[in-house]
Short mmCIF file of C-alpha atoms in Angstrom, two decimals:
data_model
loop_
_atom_site.label_atom_id
_atom_site.label_comp_id
_atom_site.label_asym_id
_atom_site.label_seq_id
_atom_site.Cartn_x
_atom_site.Cartn_y
_atom_site.Cartn_z
CA MET A 131 -20.12 -51.09 -0.15
CA ARG A 132 -17.86 -48.25 -1.05
CA ARG A 133 -17.77 -49.37 -4.71
CA GLY A 134 -21.54 -49.68 -4.57
CA ILE A 135 -21.83 -45.85 -3.59
CA ILE A 136 -19.48 -45.06 -6.42
CA ALA A 137 -21.41 -47.10 -8.97
CA VAL A 138 -24.55 -45.23 -7.94
CA ALA A 139 -23.03 -42.00 -8.03
CA LEU A 140 -21.88 -42.69 -11.64
CA SER A 141 -25.40 -44.08 -12.62
CA LEU A 142 -26.93 -40.73 -11.44
CA GLY A 143 -24.28 -38.49 -13.23
CA VAL A 144 -22.87 -37.11 -9.93
CA GLY A 145 -19.10 -36.61 -9.73
CA VAL A 146 -17.23 -39.06 -7.71
CA GLY A 147 -15.05 -36.36 -6.30
CA LEU A 148 -16.45 -36.80 -2.90
CA GLY A 149 -15.65 -40.53 -2.97
CA LEU A 150 -12.24 -39.60 -4.08
CA LEU A 151 -11.71 -36.79 -1.83
CA PRO A 152 -9.34 -38.12 0.87
CA ALA A 153 -6.88 -39.45 -1.78
CA ALA A 154 -7.16 -36.23 -3.76
CA GLU A 155 -6.75 -34.08 -0.81
CA ASP A 156 -3.62 -36.07 0.00
CA ALA A 157 -2.08 -35.51 -3.40
CA VAL A 158 -2.92 -31.66 -3.29
CA SER A 159 -1.47 -31.40 0.30
CA SER A 160 1.31 -33.14 -0.39
CA SER A 161 2.21 -31.26 -3.50
CA ILE A 162 1.69 -27.90 -1.79
CA GLN A 163 3.94 -29.02 0.96
CA VAL A 164 6.77 -29.89 -1.50
CA ILE A 165 6.38 -26.58 -3.44
CA SER A 166 6.19 -24.54 -0.11
CA LYS A 167 9.75 -25.62 0.68
CA VAL A 168 11.47 -24.00 -2.55
CA GLY A 169 14.28 -21.57 -1.31
CA PRO A 170 16.49 -19.12 -3.00
CA GLU A 171 19.10 -20.17 -5.49
CA GLY A 172 16.92 -22.94 -7.09
CA THR A 173 16.72 -24.92 -3.85
CA GLY A 174 14.01 -27.33 -4.34
CA ASN A 175 13.13 -26.54 -7.53
CA ALA A 176 13.44 -30.01 -9.19
CA GLU A 177 10.98 -31.19 -6.63
CA ALA A 178 8.66 -28.40 -6.94
CA ALA A 179 8.56 -28.83 -10.81
CA ALA A 180 7.41 -32.49 -10.30
CA ALA A 181 4.71 -31.49 -7.51
CA TRP A 182 3.50 -28.63 -9.72
CA LYS A 183 2.82 -31.09 -12.63
CA THR A 184 0.71 -33.15 -10.04
CA LEU A 185 -1.08 -30.15 -8.59
CA ALA A 186 -1.96 -28.50 -11.85
CA LYS A 187 -3.72 -31.59 -12.96
CA SER A 188 -6.00 -31.42 -9.85
CA GLY A 189 -9.74 -30.70 -9.93
CA PRO A 190 -11.60 -27.85 -8.24
CA GLU A 191 -11.00 -29.29 -4.80
CA ALA A 192 -7.54 -27.90 -5.04
CA LEU A 193 -8.42 -24.24 -5.53
CA VAL A 194 -9.04 -23.22 -2.00
CA PRO A 195 -6.07 -25.23 -0.44
CA ILE A 196 -3.87 -23.49 -2.99
CA LEU A 197 -5.31 -20.08 -2.06
CA ARG A 198 -4.46 -20.86 1.72
CA ALA A 199 -0.89 -21.63 0.79
CA LEU A 200 -0.35 -18.55 -1.19
CA LYS A 201 1.33 -15.84 1.08
CA THR A 202 2.67 -12.60 0.18
CA ASP A 203 5.75 -13.03 2.19
CA ALA A 204 6.67 -16.24 0.45
CA PRO A 205 7.07 -15.23 -3.08
CA LEU A 206 9.08 -18.24 -4.45
CA ALA A 207 6.42 -20.62 -3.56
CA ALA A 208 3.80 -18.46 -4.91
CA ASN A 209 5.65 -18.48 -8.35
CA TRP A 210 4.83 -22.15 -8.36
CA LEU A 211 1.27 -21.99 -6.74
CA ARG A 212 -0.44 -19.12 -8.67
CA PRO A 213 0.06 -20.69 -12.30
CA ALA A 214 -1.23 -24.11 -10.83
CA PHE A 215 -4.21 -22.43 -9.41
CA GLU A 216 -4.52 -20.42 -12.78
CA ALA A 217 -4.31 -23.71 -14.73
CA ILE A 218 -6.97 -25.49 -12.83
CA ALA A 219 -9.36 -22.44 -12.70
CA GLU A 220 -9.22 -22.19 -16.28
CA ARG A 221 -10.51 -25.75 -16.77
CA VAL A 222 -12.90 -25.51 -14.07
CA LEU A 223 -14.38 -22.30 -15.70
CA THR A 224 -14.65 -23.74 -18.91
CA ALA A 225 -16.54 -26.82 -17.50
CA LYS A 226 -18.61 -24.44 -15.51
CA LYS A 227 -17.63 -26.28 -12.19
CA LEU A 228 -16.12 -23.46 -10.14
CA PRO A 229 -16.80 -24.02 -6.28
CA GLN A 230 -18.27 -20.50 -6.15
CA SER A 231 -19.53 -20.56 -2.58
CA ASP A 232 -15.91 -21.86 -1.39
CA LEU A 233 -14.25 -19.09 -3.13
CA VAL A 234 -16.87 -16.37 -1.78
CA GLU A 235 -16.11 -17.79 1.90
CA PHE A 236 -12.44 -17.38 1.29
CA LEU A 237 -12.67 -14.01 -0.24
CA GLU A 238 -14.89 -12.83 2.55
CA ASP A 239 -12.43 -14.08 5.24
CA THR A 240 -10.11 -10.90 5.80
CA LYS A 241 -7.62 -13.09 7.74
CA ASN A 242 -6.64 -14.74 4.54
CA ASP A 243 -3.67 -13.34 2.65
CA PRO A 244 -4.65 -10.32 0.68
CA SER A 245 -3.16 -11.43 -2.80
CA ALA A 246 -4.84 -14.78 -2.38
CA ARG A 247 -8.12 -13.06 -1.61
CA ARG A 248 -7.46 -10.78 -4.73
CA LEU A 249 -6.89 -14.06 -6.95
CA ALA A 250 -10.22 -15.54 -5.57
CA TYR A 251 -12.04 -12.50 -6.50
CA GLU A 252 -10.72 -12.15 -10.03
CA THR A 253 -11.72 -15.86 -10.51
CA LEU A 254 -15.14 -15.19 -9.35
CA LEU A 255 -15.34 -12.31 -11.62
CA LYS A 256 -14.49 -14.45 -14.79
CA SER A 257 -17.55 -16.79 -13.62
CA ASP A 258 -20.05 -14.16 -12.85
CA PRO A 259 -19.32 -10.36 -13.73
CA THR A 260 -22.08 -9.37 -11.28
CA ILE A 261 -19.86 -10.37 -8.32
CA ALA A 262 -18.25 -6.93 -8.36
CA ASP A 263 -21.69 -5.03 -7.68
CA LYS A 264 -22.73 -7.80 -5.18
CA TYR A 265 -19.50 -7.70 -2.94
CA MET A 266 -17.38 -4.77 -3.62
CA PRO A 267 -19.72 -2.22 -2.07
CA ARG A 268 -19.21 -3.96 1.02
CA MET A 269 -15.43 -4.02 1.03
CA LEU A 270 -14.97 -0.37 1.34
CA LYS A 271 -13.06 -0.98 4.53
CA ASP A 272 -11.35 -4.16 3.51
CA PRO A 273 -7.73 -4.50 4.80
CA SER A 274 -6.59 -5.54 1.55
CA PRO A 275 -5.37 -2.44 -0.37
CA GLU A 276 -6.11 -4.03 -3.68
CA LEU A 277 -9.53 -5.13 -2.93
CA ARG A 278 -10.08 -1.74 -1.08
CA ARG A 279 -9.25 -0.08 -4.31
CA ASP A 280 -11.46 -2.36 -6.21
CA ALA A 281 -14.45 -1.56 -3.95
CA VAL A 282 -13.91 2.05 -4.29
CA GLY A 283 -13.73 2.14 -7.87
CA VAL A 284 -17.08 0.31 -8.19
CA VAL A 285 -18.85 2.75 -5.98
CA LEU A 286 -17.04 5.62 -7.63
CA GLU A 287 -18.13 4.57 -11.06
CA HIS A 288 -21.65 4.14 -9.68
CA GLY A 289 -21.56 7.65 -8.53
CA ASP A 290 -20.27 8.79 -12.09
CA LYS A 291 -23.30 7.01 -13.78
CA LEU A 292 -25.74 8.79 -11.37
CA ALA A 293 -24.17 12.13 -11.98
CA LYS A 294 -24.52 11.65 -15.87
CA THR A 295 -28.10 10.83 -15.47
CA GLY A 296 -28.80 13.88 -13.23
CA GLU A 297 -29.45 12.04 -10.10
CA LYS A 298 -27.55 14.63 -8.09
CA ASP A 299 -28.46 13.57 -4.45
CA ALA A 300 -27.73 9.64 -5.11
CA ALA A 301 -24.58 10.85 -6.88
CA LYS A 302 -23.43 12.81 -4.02
CA LEU A 303 -23.98 9.96 -1.53
CA ALA A 304 -22.34 7.68 -3.64
CA TYR A 305 -19.18 9.86 -3.98
CA GLU A 306 -19.13 10.26 -0.17
CA LYS A 307 -19.50 6.62 0.27
CA ALA A 308 -16.62 5.93 -1.90
CA LEU A 309 -14.50 8.50 -0.08
CA GLY A 310 -15.05 6.74 3.35
CA GLY A 311 -13.08 3.83 1.72
CA ALA A 312 -10.65 5.69 -0.63
CA CYS A 313 -6.85 5.72 0.22
CA ASP A 314 -5.18 5.83 -3.21
CA PRO A 315 -4.30 9.41 -4.02
CA ASP A 316 -5.59 9.04 -7.54
CA GLN A 317 -9.00 7.97 -6.25
CA VAL A 318 -9.12 10.46 -3.37
CA ASP A 319 -8.48 13.39 -5.88
CA ALA A 320 -11.13 12.14 -8.28
CA ILE A 321 -13.76 11.86 -5.62
CA ALA A 322 -12.74 15.22 -3.99
CA THR A 323 -13.05 16.87 -7.48
CA ALA A 324 -16.46 15.18 -8.11
CA LEU A 325 -17.87 16.26 -4.74
CA LYS A 326 -16.82 19.84 -5.26
CA LYS A 327 -19.33 20.08 -7.94
CA PHE A 328 -21.95 19.20 -5.21
CA GLY A 329 -20.60 22.02 -3.00
CA VAL A 330 -18.62 19.68 -0.74
CA ASN A 331 -15.07 20.78 0.09
CA VAL A 332 -13.03 17.47 1.07
CA ASP A 333 -10.05 18.41 3.42
CA VAL A 334 -7.80 16.19 1.36
CA GLN A 335 -4.88 16.79 3.83
CA LYS A 336 -6.71 15.48 6.87
CA HIS A 337 -7.97 12.59 4.84
CA PHE A 338 -4.46 11.77 3.69
CA GLY A 339 -2.80 12.24 7.20
CA ILE A 340 -0.64 14.93 5.97
CA VAL A 341 2.14 16.43 8.27
CA THR A 342 1.56 20.00 7.47
CA ARG A 343 3.67 22.04 10.06
CA TRP A 344 7.39 21.91 9.85
CA HIS A 345 10.53 23.80 10.95
CA LEU A 346 13.19 24.14 8.43
CA ALA A 347 17.04 24.65 8.92
CA THR A 348 19.53 24.88 5.93
CA PRO A 349 22.09 25.15 4.47
CA PHE A 350 24.24 22.47 5.90
CA ASP A 351 27.22 21.38 3.60
CA HIS A 352 26.83 18.72 1.18
CA THR A 353 29.56 19.70 -1.38
CA ASN A 354 30.43 16.53 -3.31
CA ARG A 355 27.67 14.71 -1.37
CA LYS A 356 29.68 14.70 1.85
CA GLY A 357 26.94 15.48 4.09
CA TRP A 358 24.94 12.41 3.60
CA ASP A 359 27.04 10.37 6.28
CA GLU A 360 27.79 13.63 8.47
CA ALA A 361 25.53 13.82 11.53
CA TYR A 362 25.33 17.63 11.78
CA PRO A 363 23.85 18.95 15.14
CA PRO A 364 19.95 18.39 14.57
CA GLU A 365 20.58 14.77 14.23
CA LYS A 366 21.97 14.86 17.84
CA GLY A 367 18.77 16.57 19.13
CA VAL A 368 16.58 19.52 18.08
CA ASP A 369 16.76 22.85 19.83
CA LEU A 370 14.52 25.20 17.92
CA LYS A 371 16.20 28.12 19.40
CA ALA A 372 19.59 27.14 18.29
CA THR A 373 21.73 28.78 15.77
CA TYR A 374 24.17 26.53 13.94
CA LYS A 375 27.14 27.02 11.67
CA GLY A 376 26.20 25.98 8.15
CA LYS A 377 27.64 25.84 4.66
CA ASP A 378 30.34 28.58 3.99
CA GLY A 379 30.01 29.66 7.77
CA ALA A 380 26.37 30.85 7.22
CA ASP A 381 24.27 30.91 10.41
CA VAL A 382 21.48 28.53 10.29
CA LYS A 383 18.51 29.01 12.34
CA TRP A 384 14.95 27.05 12.31
CA GLU A 385 12.21 28.71 10.32
CA ALA A 386 8.71 27.78 10.86
CA THR A 387 6.43 26.98 7.90
CA SER A 388 3.19 24.94 6.94
CA THR A 389 2.08 23.66 3.54
CA SER A 390 -1.21 24.36 2.11
CA ASP A 391 -0.50 21.81 -0.82
CA ALA A 392 -3.22 18.92 -1.06
CA HIS A 393 -0.64 16.26 -1.00
CA GLY A 394 1.74 17.90 1.45
CA VAL A 395 4.41 19.26 -0.84
CA VAL A 396 6.93 21.45 0.94
CA ASP A 397 9.08 23.43 -1.38
CA ILE A 398 12.23 24.46 0.20
CA ASN A 399 13.48 26.65 -2.76
CA LYS A 400 10.33 29.02 -2.15
CA ILE A 401 10.35 29.03 1.53
CA ILE A 402 13.83 29.73 2.42
CA LYS A 403 16.31 30.01 -0.63
CA GLN A 404 17.79 27.92 -3.52
CA TYR A 405 20.79 26.18 -2.44
CA LYS A 406 22.99 23.52 -4.25
CA GLY A 407 25.15 20.95 -2.60
CA ALA A 408 23.20 21.58 0.72
CA ILE A 409 21.17 19.87 3.38
CA CYS A 410 17.81 21.13 4.69
CA TYR A 411 16.50 19.53 7.98
CA ALA A 412 12.82 19.35 8.47
CA TYR A 413 11.58 18.95 11.98
CA ALA A 414 8.02 18.27 13.15
CA THR A 415 6.08 16.91 16.21
CA VAL A 416 3.04 15.02 16.10
CA GLU A 417 0.82 14.14 19.04
CA SER A 418 -0.85 10.54 19.35
CA GLU A 419 -3.22 9.57 21.75
CA LYS A 420 -1.82 5.90 21.86
CA ASP A 421 0.94 3.76 20.82
CA GLN A 422 0.28 2.72 17.25
CA ASP A 423 1.81 1.06 14.24
CA VAL A 424 2.09 3.64 11.34
CA GLU A 425 3.32 3.65 7.82
CA PHE A 426 5.53 6.85 7.25
CA ARG A 427 4.66 7.66 3.59
CA ALA A 428 7.13 10.14 2.08
CA GLY A 429 8.02 11.67 -1.25
CA CYS A 430 11.24 13.45 -2.03
CA ILE A 431 13.07 14.64 -5.11
CA CYS A 432 16.45 14.31 -3.63
CA GLY A 433 18.43 12.32 -0.98
CA LEU A 434 16.25 11.62 2.13
CA LYS A 435 16.80 10.24 5.74
CA ILE A 436 13.75 9.84 8.11
CA PHE A 437 14.45 10.01 11.94
CA VAL A 438 11.43 9.11 14.28
CA ASN A 439 12.20 9.83 18.04
CA GLY A 440 15.81 10.09 17.52
CA LYS A 441 16.22 6.80 15.50
CA LEU A 442 17.09 6.35 11.93
CA LEU A 443 14.00 4.87 10.19
CA PHE A 444 14.85 5.12 6.51
CA ALA A 445 17.47 6.38 4.18
CA ARG A 446 17.64 6.76 0.37
CA GLU A 447 20.33 8.81 -1.64
CA GLU A 448 18.78 9.48 -5.05
CA TYR A 449 18.48 12.70 -6.89
CA HIS A 450 16.09 14.04 -9.27
CA HIS A 451 14.54 10.69 -10.39
CA GLY A 452 10.97 12.21 -9.74
CA SER A 453 8.86 12.67 -6.60
CA LYS A 454 5.22 11.67 -5.73
CA ILE A 455 3.12 11.02 -2.69
CA ASP A 456 3.68 7.49 -1.34
CA GLN A 457 6.92 7.27 -3.07
CA TYR A 458 8.55 5.75 0.04
CA ILE A 459 6.42 3.59 2.42
CA VAL A 460 8.22 2.84 5.73
CA LYS A 461 6.81 0.97 8.69
CA GLY A 462 7.29 2.54 11.86
CA LYS A 463 5.38 3.36 15.20
CA LEU A 464 4.05 6.22 17.08
CA LYS A 465 4.18 6.51 20.77
CA ALA A 466 1.53 7.57 22.92
CA GLY A 467 2.20 11.56 23.32
CA THR A 468 4.64 13.73 21.39
CA ASN A 469 6.60 12.11 18.47
CA GLU A 470 9.54 13.95 16.84
CA ILE A 471 9.97 13.41 13.06
CA LEU A 472 13.37 14.91 11.75
CA LEU A 473 13.98 14.47 7.74
CA LYS A 474 17.10 15.12 6.30
CA VAL A 475 16.67 16.33 2.76
CA CYS A 476 19.74 16.48 0.72
CA GLN A 477 20.41 18.50 -2.54
CA ASN A 478 23.14 17.76 -4.81
CA GLU A 479 24.92 20.18 -7.32
CA GLN A 480 23.55 19.30 -10.77
CA THR A 481 23.02 22.45 -12.77
CA GLU A 482 20.47 21.09 -15.27
CA ALA A 483 17.17 23.15 -15.19
CA TRP A 484 15.34 19.82 -14.37
CA ALA A 485 17.66 19.23 -11.34
CA GLN A 486 16.77 22.44 -9.17
CA LYS A 487 13.87 21.23 -7.20
CA TRP A 488 14.12 20.77 -3.53
CA THR A 489 10.78 19.24 -2.25
CA PHE A 490 9.57 16.61 0.37
CA GLN A 491 6.13 15.50 1.66
CA LEU A 492 5.28 13.17 4.32
CA ARG A 493 1.80 11.65 5.60
CA LEU A 494 1.01 9.05 8.22
CA SER A 495 -1.28 6.19 7.45
CA ASP A 496 -2.09 2.60 8.44
CA ALA A 497 -0.94 -0.36 6.42
CA VAL A 498 -3.80 0.09 3.82
CA GLY A 499 -2.97 3.91 3.46
CA ALA A 500 -5.85 5.31 5.58
CA ALA A 501 -4.77 8.38 7.72
CA VAL A 502 -4.09 7.49 11.35
CA PRO A 503 -5.02 9.78 13.98
CA PHE A 504 -2.76 12.41 15.26
CA THR A 505 -2.63 16.03 15.69
CA GLN A 506 -0.10 18.62 15.36
CA LYS A 507 0.44 22.08 17.22
CA GLU A 508 0.80 25.32 15.47
CA ALA A 509 4.43 25.90 14.32
CA LYS A 510 5.97 28.74 16.20
#
């Protein structure tokens, strides 16, 4: 009976994939399982190579299972799975047999791995360039940073086209829509610039979740970089009324400041004084209405440590290799109520003109880069 069904399918020109699906699924599944077991230092590579050859020869039925197996936190397996997917997709696209509806379903399920969803989107785009206009505007709040960026880019480009043709109201609406999903600094800045032409002033600091209000205390000794491992008094507890003994016997007091820079840059040299071989502590408090997961996104031209509620969260000793918003992204938490943030900003003793900057910046976001809700009291 089964042979008869296959014969009828062949006579009708219908692919026999459905008839062979169980066997095909077994081969695909077993190959993926073998590849998923690869480990560090070449563990399982020989078996994975054999499995890859089998998997890469599979038909379109293997595309979604491979996507489901792709995990951002399993890069070794991804190094095998992604090329297999691409090899199959290339053949399927040439034969115009892409299982578009299956890939769309995978793309729209936000529980799937972000990098795998992006791969599905890129493959769909090769099959149908109109996919971007069809799906991207609906993905402005997508949890995948890459897809969200793509979505913002599509809507932003649409706004630019409307602006060029003189459709001002429609362009303004498009830009405002794009801003609602924008998290990446370059896109936010571009949208803010575009909206300003329409009389809309975007609060970029608020959009980014910038920590703007700080107390600074400097200089603490960092001669020969000795202060990096030295826990000066602020690390043991901040008292804004305290006076400390600093570098060369200097009296160090806390000085309140705030930044108006759109990206939250705080220039210590301009606020206090230019010191070399010194440490500046920057202290801020933020209020959170609830316990929440947060990404502490910092930029710093010098050595940096981040303490949150008394615990060291991040440390990176690097000097004058550049600084930008979101330079360092560190996962952490805010508790309900008042949270204390202490930065240890370390300046070395280089004398070159390009090694004189002493700056930092910090913003609080979710995993996509969107600002999390918090408030700050006026620094006093």
